[in-house]
PDB file of C-alpha atoms in Angstrom:
ATOM      1  CA  MET A  13     201.047  81.683 173.641  1.00  0.00           C
ATOM      2  CA  ALA A  14     197.756  83.424 172.872  1.00  0.00           C
ATOM      3  CA  LYS A  15     196.813  86.685 174.525  1.00  0.00           C
ATOM      4  CA  CYS A  16     193.422  87.777 175.766  1.00  0.00           C
ATOM      5  CA  LYS A  17     191.885  91.250 175.518  1.00  0.00           C
ATOM      6  CA  ILE A  18     190.909  92.211 179.054  1.00  0.00           C
ATOM      7  CA  HIS A  19     188.985  95.380 179.864  1.00  0.00           C
ATOM      8  CA  LYS A  20     189.528  95.204 183.627  1.00  0.00           C
ATOM      9  CA  ILE A  21     190.020  92.829 186.535  1.00  0.00           C
ATOM     10  CA  GLU A  22     188.284  93.215 189.889  1.00  0.00           C
ATOM     11  CA  ARG A  23     189.616  91.320 192.887  1.00  0.00           C
ATOM     12  CA  LEU A  24     187.914  90.224 196.079  1.00  0.00           C
ATOM     13  CA  ARG A  25     184.240  90.220 195.170  1.00  0.00           C
ATOM     14  CA  ILE A  26     182.546  88.028 197.760  1.00  0.00           C
ATOM     15  CA  ASN A  27     179.429  86.038 196.810  1.00  0.00           C
ATOM     16  CA  SER A  28     179.021  88.244 193.765  1.00  0.00           C
ATOM     17  CA  ASP A  29     179.468  86.858 190.240  1.00  0.00           C
ATOM     18  CA  GLY A  30     179.603  83.400 191.780  1.00  0.00           C
ATOM     19  CA  SER A  31     180.093  81.946 195.248  1.00  0.00           C
ATOM     20  CA  GLY A  32     182.954  82.724 197.610  1.00  0.00           C
ATOM     21  CA  VAL A  33     185.786  85.150 196.954  1.00  0.00           C
ATOM     22  CA  ARG A  34     186.038  85.866 193.227  1.00  0.00           C
ATOM     23  CA  THR A  35     188.515  87.428 190.857  1.00  0.00           C
ATOM     24  CA  VAL A  36     186.273  88.816 188.113  1.00  0.00           C
ATOM     25  CA  VAL A  37     187.854  89.159 184.669  1.00  0.00           C
ATOM     26  CA  PHE A  38     185.992  91.454 182.252  1.00  0.00           C
ATOM     27  CA  LEU A  39     186.883  90.408 178.706  1.00  0.00           C
ATOM     28  CA  TYR A  40     186.724  92.966 175.926  1.00  0.00           C
ATOM     29  CA  GLY A  41     184.247  92.739 173.043  1.00  0.00           C
ATOM     30  CA  CYS A  42     180.583  91.815 172.605  1.00  0.00           C
ATOM     31  CA  PRO A  43     178.469  90.883 169.548  1.00  0.00           C
ATOM     32  CA  LEU A  44     175.246  92.167 171.147  1.00  0.00           C
ATOM     33  CA  LYS A  45     174.057  95.765 171.176  1.00  0.00           C
ATOM     34  CA  CYS A  46     171.820  95.837 174.233  1.00  0.00           C
ATOM     35  CA  ARG A  47     170.251  99.243 174.740  1.00  0.00           C
ATOM     36  CA  TRP A  48     170.831  98.991 178.502  1.00  0.00           C
ATOM     37  CA  CYS A  49     174.415  97.641 178.444  1.00  0.00           C
ATOM     38  CA  CYS A  50     175.800  97.924 181.980  1.00  0.00           C
ATOM     39  CA  ASN A  51     179.459  97.576 180.897  1.00  0.00           C
ATOM     40  CA  PRO A  52     179.773  99.908 177.892  1.00  0.00           C
ATOM     41  CA  GLY A  53     183.532 100.120 178.363  1.00  0.00           C
ATOM     42  CA  THR A  54     183.820  96.548 177.105  1.00  0.00           C
ATOM     43  CA  ARG A  55     182.317  97.600 173.778  1.00  0.00           C
ATOM     44  CA  PHE A  56     182.901 101.233 172.899  1.00  0.00           C
ATOM     45  CA  ASN A  57     186.139 102.841 173.999  1.00  0.00           C
ATOM     46  CA  GLY A  58     188.753 100.266 173.031  1.00  0.00           C
ATOM     47  CA  SER A  59     190.245 100.282 176.521  1.00  0.00           C
ATOM     48  CA  TYR A  60     191.871  96.933 177.176  1.00  0.00           C
ATOM     49  CA  ARG A  61     195.167  95.254 177.873  1.00  0.00           C
ATOM     50  CA  GLU A  62     196.431  91.977 176.518  1.00  0.00           C
ATOM     51  CA  LEU A  63     197.554  89.223 178.877  1.00  0.00           C
ATOM     52  CA  THR A  64     198.784  85.679 178.353  1.00  0.00           C
ATOM     53  CA  ALA A  65     197.377  82.808 180.405  1.00  0.00           C
ATOM     54  CA  ASP A  66     200.493  82.866 182.589  1.00  0.00           C
ATOM     55  CA  GLU A  67     200.186  86.600 183.188  1.00  0.00           C
ATOM     56  CA  LEU A  68     196.518  86.317 184.099  1.00  0.00           C
ATOM     57  CA  TYR A  69     197.123  83.387 186.426  1.00  0.00           C
ATOM     58  CA  LYS A  70     199.754  85.355 188.311  1.00  0.00           C
ATOM     59  CA  ILE A  71     197.072  87.949 189.103  1.00  0.00           C
ATOM     60  CA  VAL A  72     194.442  85.337 189.992  1.00  0.00           C
ATOM     61  CA  ALA A  73     196.813  83.228 192.109  1.00  0.00           C
ATOM     62  CA  TYR A  74     197.687  86.193 194.337  1.00  0.00           C
ATOM     63  CA  ASP A  75     194.310  85.647 196.048  1.00  0.00           C
ATOM     64  CA  SER A  76     194.413  81.847 196.021  1.00  0.00           C
ATOM     65  CA  ILE A  77     194.189  81.470 199.807  1.00  0.00           C
ATOM     66  CA  TYR A  78     190.897  83.373 199.678  1.00  0.00           C
ATOM     67  CA  HIS A  79     189.599  81.339 196.742  1.00  0.00           C
ATOM     68  CA  ASN A  80     190.449  78.003 198.320  1.00  0.00           C
ATOM     69  CA  ALA A  81     189.054  78.843 201.760  1.00  0.00           C
ATOM     70  CA  SER A  82     185.738  80.157 200.440  1.00  0.00           C
ATOM     71  CA  GLY A  83     185.028  77.903 197.476  1.00  0.00           C
ATOM     72  CA  GLY A  84     185.612  80.826 195.148  1.00  0.00           C
ATOM     73  CA  GLY A  85     187.769  81.281 192.077  1.00  0.00           C
ATOM     74  CA  VAL A  86     187.801  83.238 188.832  1.00  0.00           C
ATOM     75  CA  THR A  87     184.727  84.472 186.947  1.00  0.00           C
ATOM     76  CA  PHE A  88     185.006  85.317 183.264  1.00  0.00           C
ATOM     77  CA  THR A  89     182.545  87.982 182.208  1.00  0.00           C
ATOM     78  CA  GLY A  90     182.400  90.859 179.764  1.00  0.00           C
ATOM     79  CA  GLY A  91     181.446  91.984 177.319  1.00  0.00           C
ATOM     80  CA  GLU A  92     180.943  88.490 175.969  1.00  0.00           C
ATOM     81  CA  PRO A  93     183.638  86.055 177.159  1.00  0.00           C
ATOM     82  CA  LEU A  94     182.736  83.414 174.571  1.00  0.00           C
ATOM     83  CA  MET A  95     184.314  85.677 171.947  1.00  0.00           C
ATOM     84  CA  GLN A  96     187.622  84.636 173.526  1.00  0.00           C
ATOM     85  CA  ALA A  97     186.692  81.083 174.480  1.00  0.00           C
ATOM     86  CA  ASP A  98     189.922  79.645 173.055  1.00  0.00           C
ATOM     87  CA  PHE A  99     191.891  81.676 175.573  1.00  0.00           C
ATOM     88  CA  ILE A 100     189.687  80.551 178.472  1.00  0.00           C
ATOM     89  CA  ILE A 101     190.179  76.931 177.402  1.00  0.00           C
ATOM     90  CA  GLU A 102     193.951  77.434 177.221  1.00  0.00           C
ATOM     91  CA  PHE A 103     193.939  79.069 180.645  1.00  0.00           C
ATOM     92  CA  MET A 104     191.912  76.276 182.226  1.00  0.00           C
ATOM     93  CA  GLN A 105     193.882  73.502 180.540  1.00  0.00           C
ATOM     94  CA  LYS A 106     196.975  74.913 182.167  1.00  0.00           C
ATOM     95  CA  TYR A 107     195.605  76.060 185.514  1.00  0.00           C
ATOM     96  CA  GLY A 108     192.259  74.313 185.972  1.00  0.00           C
ATOM     97  CA  GLY A 109     193.775  72.086 188.649  1.00  0.00           C
ATOM     98  CA  LYS A 110     194.512  75.177 190.729  1.00  0.00           C
ATOM     99  CA  VAL A 111     191.494  77.423 190.182  1.00  0.00           C
ATOM    100  CA  LYS A 112     187.787  76.937 189.486  1.00  0.00           C
ATOM    101  CA  ALA A 113     186.094  79.058 186.819  1.00  0.00           C
ATOM    102  CA  ASP A 114     182.561  80.379 186.505  1.00  0.00           C
ATOM    103  CA  ILE A 115     181.373  82.291 183.468  1.00  0.00           C
ATOM    104  CA  GLU A 116     178.797  85.023 182.802  1.00  0.00           C
ATOM    105  CA  THR A 117     177.653  84.882 179.191  1.00  0.00           C
ATOM    106  CA  SER A 118     174.780  85.563 176.817  1.00  0.00           C
ATOM    107  CA  LEU A 119     175.611  82.175 175.244  1.00  0.00           C
ATOM    108  CA  PHE A 120     175.436  83.823 171.823  1.00  0.00           C
ATOM    109  CA  ALA A 121     178.043  81.662 170.096  1.00  0.00           C
ATOM    110  CA  ASP A 122     178.249  78.632 167.848  1.00  0.00           C
ATOM    111  CA  ALA A 123     177.482  75.286 169.461  1.00  0.00           C
ATOM    112  CA  ALA A 124     181.035  73.989 169.005  1.00  0.00           C
ATOM    113  CA  THR A 125     182.418  76.849 171.100  1.00  0.00           C
ATOM    114  CA  VAL A 126     180.027  76.066 173.954  1.00  0.00           C
ATOM    115  CA  ASN A 127     180.712  72.326 173.757  1.00  0.00           C
ATOM    116  CA  ASN A 128     184.473  72.811 173.772  1.00  0.00           C
ATOM    117  CA  LEU A 129     184.343  75.125 176.771  1.00  0.00           C
ATOM    118  CA  ALA A 130     181.798  73.168 178.822  1.00  0.00           C
ATOM    119  CA  PRO A 131     184.240  70.757 180.557  1.00  0.00           C
ATOM    120  CA  TYR A 132     186.201  73.636 182.042  1.00  0.00           C
ATOM    121  CA  ILE A 133     183.390  75.686 183.601  1.00  0.00           C
ATOM    122  CA  ASN A 134     182.125  75.131 187.138  1.00  0.00           C
ATOM    123  CA  ARG A 135     178.920  77.220 186.912  1.00  0.00           C
ATOM    124  CA  TRP A 136     177.263  79.013 184.022  1.00  0.00           C
ATOM    125  CA  PHE A 137     175.467  82.319 184.599  1.00  0.00           C
ATOM    126  CA  ILE A 138     173.501  82.838 181.390  1.00  0.00           C
ATOM    127  CA  ASP A 139     172.069  86.275 180.679  1.00  0.00           C
ATOM    128  CA  PHE A 140     168.563  85.532 179.375  1.00  0.00           C
ATOM    129  CA  LYS A 141     167.103  88.858 178.352  1.00  0.00           C
ATOM    130  CA  LEU A 142     163.949  88.292 176.312  1.00  0.00           C
ATOM    131  CA  ALA A 143     162.067  85.099 175.541  1.00  0.00           C
ATOM    132  CA  ASP A 144     160.515  86.315 172.280  1.00  0.00           C
ATOM    133  CA  LYS A 145     163.025  86.091 169.425  1.00  0.00           C
ATOM    134  CA  ASP A 146     161.748  89.158 167.568  1.00  0.00           C
ATOM    135  CA  GLU A 147     161.813  91.341 170.678  1.00  0.00           C
ATOM    136  CA  HIS A 148     165.252  89.984 171.530  1.00  0.00           C
ATOM    137  CA  LYS A 149     166.542  91.043 168.128  1.00  0.00           C
ATOM    138  CA  LEU A 150     164.896  94.451 168.402  1.00  0.00           C
ATOM    139  CA  PHE A 151     166.525  95.303 171.723  1.00  0.00           C
ATOM    140  CA  THR A 152     169.869  93.446 171.463  1.00  0.00           C
ATOM    141  CA  GLY A 153     170.543  93.324 167.729  1.00  0.00           C
ATOM    142  CA  VAL A 154     170.518  89.499 167.550  1.00  0.00           C
ATOM    143  CA  SER A 155     167.936  86.710 167.617  1.00  0.00           C
ATOM    144  CA  ASN A 156     167.824  84.415 170.638  1.00  0.00           C
ATOM    145  CA  THR A 157     167.393  81.248 168.571  1.00  0.00           C
ATOM    146  CA  VAL A 158     171.065  80.269 168.934  1.00  0.00           C
ATOM    147  CA  ILE A 159     171.001  81.199 172.618  1.00  0.00           C
ATOM    148  CA  LYS A 160     168.010  78.970 173.335  1.00  0.00           C
ATOM    149  CA  SER A 161     169.550  76.082 171.426  1.00  0.00           C
ATOM    150  CA  ASN A 162     172.802  76.403 173.351  1.00  0.00           C
ATOM    151  CA  ILE A 163     170.978  76.512 176.683  1.00  0.00           C
ATOM    152  CA  ALA A 164     169.022  73.384 175.777  1.00  0.00           C
ATOM    153  CA  ASN A 165     172.191  71.515 174.800  1.00  0.00           C
ATOM    154  CA  LEU A 166     174.115  72.729 177.846  1.00  0.00           C
ATOM    155  CA  ALA A 167     171.304  71.636 180.173  1.00  0.00           C
ATOM    156  CA  GLU A 168     171.941  68.074 179.010  1.00  0.00           C
ATOM    157  CA  LYS A 169     175.563  68.300 180.197  1.00  0.00           C
ATOM    158  CA  THR A 170     175.302  70.082 183.538  1.00  0.00           C
ATOM    159  CA  ASP A 171     172.825  71.213 186.166  1.00  0.00           C
ATOM    160  CA  LYS A 172     175.091  74.062 187.246  1.00  0.00           C
ATOM    161  CA  ILE A 173     173.204  76.689 185.302  1.00  0.00           C
ATOM    162  CA  THR A 174     171.735  79.916 186.618  1.00  0.00           C
ATOM    163  CA  LEU A 175     169.727  82.111 184.270  1.00  0.00           C
ATOM    164  CA  THR A 176     170.324  85.776 185.018  1.00  0.00           C
ATOM    165  CA  TYR A 177     167.384  88.002 184.140  1.00  0.00           C
ATOM    166  CA  PRO A 178     168.267  91.701 183.681  1.00  0.00           C
ATOM    167  CA  ILE A 179     164.896  93.348 184.208  1.00  0.00           C
ATOM    168  CA  ILE A 180     164.639  96.536 182.167  1.00  0.00           C
ATOM    169  CA  THR A 181     161.708  98.879 182.714  1.00  0.00           C
ATOM    170  CA  GLY A 182     159.391  99.021 179.713  1.00  0.00           C
ATOM    171  CA  ILE A 183     161.378  96.443 177.744  1.00  0.00           C
ATOM    172  CA  ASN A 184     161.291  93.018 179.386  1.00  0.00           C
ATOM    173  CA  ASP A 185     159.543  93.593 182.726  1.00  0.00           C
ATOM    174  CA  SER A 186     156.173  92.217 181.609  1.00  0.00           C
ATOM    175  CA  TYR A 187     154.386  89.207 183.073  1.00  0.00           C
ATOM    176  CA  LYS A 188     154.237  87.861 179.514  1.00  0.00           C
ATOM    177  CA  ASN A 189     158.002  87.785 179.159  1.00  0.00           C
ATOM    178  CA  ALA A 190     158.493  86.304 182.624  1.00  0.00           C
ATOM    179  CA  GLY A 191     155.881  83.651 181.885  1.00  0.00           C
ATOM    180  CA  MET A 192     157.632  82.670 178.653  1.00  0.00           C
ATOM    181  CA  MET A 193     160.929  82.452 180.534  1.00  0.00           C
ATOM    182  CA  ILE A 194     159.363  80.190 183.144  1.00  0.00           C
ATOM    183  CA  ASP A 195     157.935  77.910 180.448  1.00  0.00           C
ATOM    184  CA  PHE A 196     161.352  77.695 178.802  1.00  0.00           C
ATOM    185  CA  MET A 197     163.114  76.926 182.090  1.00  0.00           C
ATOM    186  CA  GLN A 198     160.629  74.208 182.994  1.00  0.00           C
ATOM    187  CA  LYS A 199     160.938  72.619 179.552  1.00  0.00           C
ATOM    188  CA  TYR A 200     164.686  72.096 180.028  1.00  0.00           C
ATOM    189  CA  GLY A 201     164.769  71.459 183.767  1.00  0.00           C
ATOM    190  CA  LEU A 202     166.404  74.757 184.740  1.00  0.00           C
ATOM    191  CA  LYS A 203     165.809  75.459 188.409  1.00  0.00           C
ATOM    192  CA  GLN A 204     167.537  78.720 189.336  1.00  0.00           C
ATOM    193  CA  VAL A 205     167.309  82.359 188.269  1.00  0.00           C
ATOM    194  CA  GLU A 206     168.920  85.605 189.405  1.00  0.00           C
ATOM    195  CA  LEU A 207     166.873  88.779 189.063  1.00  0.00           C
ATOM    196  CA  HIS A 208     168.907  91.872 188.186  1.00  0.00           C
ATOM    197  CA  PRO A 209     166.739  95.000 188.301  1.00  0.00           C
ATOM    198  CA  TYR A 210     167.987  97.879 186.186  1.00  0.00           C
ATOM    199  CA  ARG A 211     169.668 100.616 188.198  1.00  0.00           C
ATOM    200  CA  LYS A 212     170.810 103.983 186.901  1.00  0.00           C
ATOM    201  CA  SER A 213     174.354 103.627 188.265  1.00  0.00           C
ATOM    202  CA  CYS A 214     175.661 102.470 184.865  1.00  0.00           C
ATOM    203  CA  GLU A 215     174.619 105.739 183.232  1.00  0.00           C
ATOM    204  CA  LYS A 216     177.699 107.456 184.692  1.00  0.00           C
ATOM    205  CA  GLN A 217     179.859 105.138 182.579  1.00  0.00           C
ATOM    206  CA  TYR A 218     178.233 106.443 179.394  1.00  0.00           C
ATOM    207  CA  GLU A 219     178.863 109.999 180.512  1.00  0.00           C
ATOM    208  CA  ASN A 220     182.523 109.244 181.228  1.00  0.00           C
ATOM    209  CA  LEU A 221     182.905 107.611 177.809  1.00  0.00           C
ATOM    210  CA  ALA A 222     181.070 110.472 176.066  1.00  0.00           C
ATOM    211  CA  ILE A 223     178.618 107.982 174.557  1.00  0.00           C
ATOM    212  CA  PRO A 224     175.012 109.030 173.820  1.00  0.00           C
ATOM    213  CA  TYR A 225     172.544 107.214 176.018  1.00  0.00           C
ATOM    214  CA  GLN A 226     168.777 107.212 176.329  1.00  0.00           C
ATOM    215  CA  PRO A 227     167.892 107.102 180.039  1.00  0.00           C
ATOM    216  CA  ILE A 228     165.814 104.222 181.377  1.00  0.00           C
ATOM    217  CA  ASP A 229     163.657 104.401 184.485  1.00  0.00           C
ATOM    218  CA  GLU A 230     164.707 102.309 187.455  1.00  0.00           C
ATOM    219  CA  LEU A 231     162.607  99.225 188.101  1.00  0.00           C
ATOM    220  CA  PRO A 232     160.003  99.699 190.859  1.00  0.00           C
ATOM    221  CA  ASN A 233     160.408  97.323 193.803  1.00  0.00           C
ATOM    222  CA  SER A 234     156.773  96.304 193.403  1.00  0.00           C
ATOM    223  CA  THR A 235     157.476  94.985 189.893  1.00  0.00           C
ATOM    224  CA  LEU A 236     160.557  93.105 191.090  1.00  0.00           C
ATOM    225  CA  GLU A 237     158.579  91.467 193.887  1.00  0.00           C
ATOM    226  CA  ALA A 238     155.740  90.476 191.566  1.00  0.00           C
ATOM    227  CA  LEU A 239     158.116  88.851 189.070  1.00  0.00           C
ATOM    228  CA  ALA A 240     159.985  87.064 191.844  1.00  0.00           C
ATOM    229  CA  ASN A 241     156.685  85.667 193.127  1.00  0.00           C
ATOM    230  CA  MET A 242     155.904  84.336 189.643  1.00  0.00           C
ATOM    231  CA  PHE A 243     159.142  82.352 189.464  1.00  0.00           C
ATOM    232  CA  GLU A 244     158.858  81.009 193.001  1.00  0.00           C
ATOM    233  CA  ALA A 245     155.217  80.006 192.493  1.00  0.00           C
ATOM    234  CA  ASN A 246     156.412  77.856 189.590  1.00  0.00           C
ATOM    235  CA  GLY A 247     159.099  76.088 191.617  1.00  0.00           C
ATOM    236  CA  ILE A 248     162.070  78.113 190.411  1.00  0.00           C
ATOM    237  CA  GLU A 249     164.625  79.188 192.998  1.00  0.00           C
ATOM    238  CA  ILE A 250     165.579  82.859 193.161  1.00  0.00           C
ATOM    239  CA  ARG A 251     169.338  82.957 193.690  1.00  0.00           C
ATOM    240  CA  LYS A 252     170.187  85.844 195.964  1.00  0.00           C
ATOM    241  CA  ALA A 253     173.793  86.929 196.187  1.00  0.00           C
ATOM    242  CA  ASP A 254     174.658  87.204 199.872  1.00  0.00           C
ATOM    243  CA  LYS A 255     177.319  89.810 199.240  1.00  0.00           C
ATOM    244  CA  ILE A 256     179.879  90.665 201.908  1.00  0.00           C
ATOM    245  CA  ILE A 257     180.960  94.291 201.686  1.00  0.00           C
ATOM    246  CA  GLY A 258     182.524  97.112 203.692  1.00  0.00           C
ATOM    247  CA  LYS A 259     184.154  96.328 207.027  1.00  0.00           C
ATOM    248  CA  ASP A 260     182.464  92.921 207.043  1.00  0.00           C
ATOM    249  CA  LYS A 261     184.587  92.106 203.987  1.00  0.00           C
ATOM    250  CA  CYS A 262     187.699  93.289 205.832  1.00  0.00           C
ATOM    251  CA  ARG A 263     186.974  91.024 208.804  1.00  0.00           C
ATOM    252  CA  TYR A 264     186.048  88.079 206.567  1.00  0.00           C
ATOM    253  CA  LEU A 265     189.321  88.225 204.644  1.00  0.00           C
ATOM    254  CA  LYS A 266     191.380  88.741 207.799  1.00  0.00           C
ATOM    255  CA  ASN A 267     189.847  85.624 209.339  1.00  0.00           C
ATOM    256  CA  ILE A 268     190.884  83.640 206.266  1.00  0.00           C
ATOM    257  CA  ARG A 269     194.436  84.945 206.602  1.00  0.00           C
ATOM    258  CA  LYS A 270     194.528  84.051 210.302  1.00  0.00           C
ATOM    259  CA  GLU A 271     193.209  80.538 209.715  1.00  0.00           C
ATOM    260  CA  TYR A 272     195.667  79.956 206.882  1.00  0.00           C
ATOM    261  CA  CYS A 273     198.617  81.005 209.028  1.00  0.00           C
ATOM    262  CA  THR A 274     197.488  78.800 211.921  1.00  0.00           C
ATOM    263  CA  LYS A 275     197.047  75.713 209.720  1.00  0.00           C
ATOM    264  CA  ASN A 276     200.333  76.231 207.882  1.00  0.00           C
ATOM    265  CA  GLY A 277     202.572  77.289 210.759  1.00  0.00           C
ATOM    266  CA  ILE A 278     203.186  80.802 209.474  1.00  0.00           C
ATOM    267  CA  ASP A 279     204.258  83.088 212.323  1.00  0.00           C
ATOM    268  CA  MET A 280     202.588  86.438 211.888  1.00  0.00           C
ATOM    269  CA  GLU A 281     201.177  89.155 214.107  1.00  0.00           C
ATOM    270  CA  PHE A 282     197.821  90.541 213.041  1.00  0.00           C
ATOM    271  CA  GLU A 283     196.614  94.060 213.740  1.00  0.00           C
ATOM    272  CA  GLU A 284     193.102  95.401 213.473  1.00  0.00           C
ATOM    273  CA  CYS A 285     192.582  97.370 210.283  1.00  0.00           C
ATOM    274  CA  THR A 286     192.087 101.066 210.999  1.00  0.00           C
ATOM    275  CA  PHE A 287     191.187 102.039 207.437  1.00  0.00           C
ATOM    276  CA  GLU A 288     188.089 104.255 207.498  1.00  0.00           C
ATOM    277  CA  GLY A 289     187.276 104.692 203.794  1.00  0.00           C
ATOM    278  CA  LYS A 290     185.140 102.523 201.525  1.00  0.00           C
ATOM    279  CA  CYS A 291     186.573  99.097 202.239  1.00  0.00           C
ATOM    280  CA  ILE A 292     187.219  96.903 199.209  1.00  0.00           C
ATOM    281  CA  GLY A 293     189.619  94.554 200.977  1.00  0.00           C
ATOM    282  CA  THR A 294     192.789  96.029 199.528  1.00  0.00           C
ATOM    283  CA  CYS A 295     193.892  98.629 202.069  1.00  0.00           C
ATOM    284  CA  PRO A 296     197.705  98.798 202.500  1.00  0.00           C
ATOM    285  CA  LYS A 297     197.789  96.899 205.808  1.00  0.00           C
ATOM    286  CA  CYS A 298     195.614  94.030 204.572  1.00  0.00           C
ATOM    287  CA  GLU A 299     197.602  93.774 201.336  1.00  0.00           C
ATOM    288  CA  GLN A 300     200.834  93.745 203.329  1.00  0.00           C
ATOM    289  CA  GLU A 301     199.589  90.762 205.339  1.00  0.00           C
ATOM    290  CA  LEU A 302     198.523  88.895 202.183  1.00  0.00           C
ATOM    291  CA  SER A 303     201.848  89.620 200.508  1.00  0.00           C
ATOM    292  CA  TYR A 304     203.710  88.250 203.527  1.00  0.00           C
ATOM    293  CA  ILE A 305     201.628  85.056 203.485  1.00  0.00           C
ATOM    294  CA  ASN A 306     202.150  84.551 199.748  1.00  0.00           C
ATOM    295  CA  LYS A 307     205.902  84.877 200.167  1.00  0.00           C
ATOM    296  CA  ALA A 308     205.920  82.529 203.154  1.00  0.00           C
ATOM    297  CA  LYS A 309     203.930  79.795 201.409  1.00  0.00           C
ATOM    298  CA  ASN A 310     206.268  79.852 198.402  1.00  0.00           C
TER     299      ASN A 310
END
């Protein structure tokens, strides 16, 4: 059984990296060299673990009651997950009946890889950085010719495509670039985009990895609003992630646990969570309740 190189796994993201409750799997490795890379640990420091499909599913399935209740699932991201597409296919061939998969990708891969993977992916989030091929190569190290071709071919197979636009100050935040993106989207019937303004929070990762980094200014809100207006004026939907965080996340997950127990006749007493720190949904009491439910359902 093949193994996959995984940089990290983050549980219980809600309406982030896809809809519903997500288990986000960051795969190691990337063929691009984006100057603004927001996940440098997937490229530079060699930090990863290897898991088989069975081992990964055991982690994903632990949160299955959340996935099923919310329309969520697993999201493969990176790095560039298409570098390990064979593993994703193996995973979905074995467990696709139990979990839905989204993917976040630059789509920089050969056409056969994309075609082989397409039947197993629920929604594609495609990182479309620069419309001009020469500028794309200058700032990412690769041309976007293959990327554009793959998007065009994929658009013939599915309408579940969201282009994600990482907006980097002074690099791709121009009206010219946005206009070229809009023309491309309209040509192939793409109707949805996510706007990801650059934020300096990733710079701490470079510091922790002792990697040289040239700072980039944060994107002004005025620029973000102007670009959003351009897309909307041309009939393109701006997908906005309605994230659930903090104590709202705690209450959301607890309600799922309560509803599951009621529907499945699991006798369990619930207590209000008293955890006061930054809530990520995995405080000891909440995890104890989930563990009890998982044991009861098996």
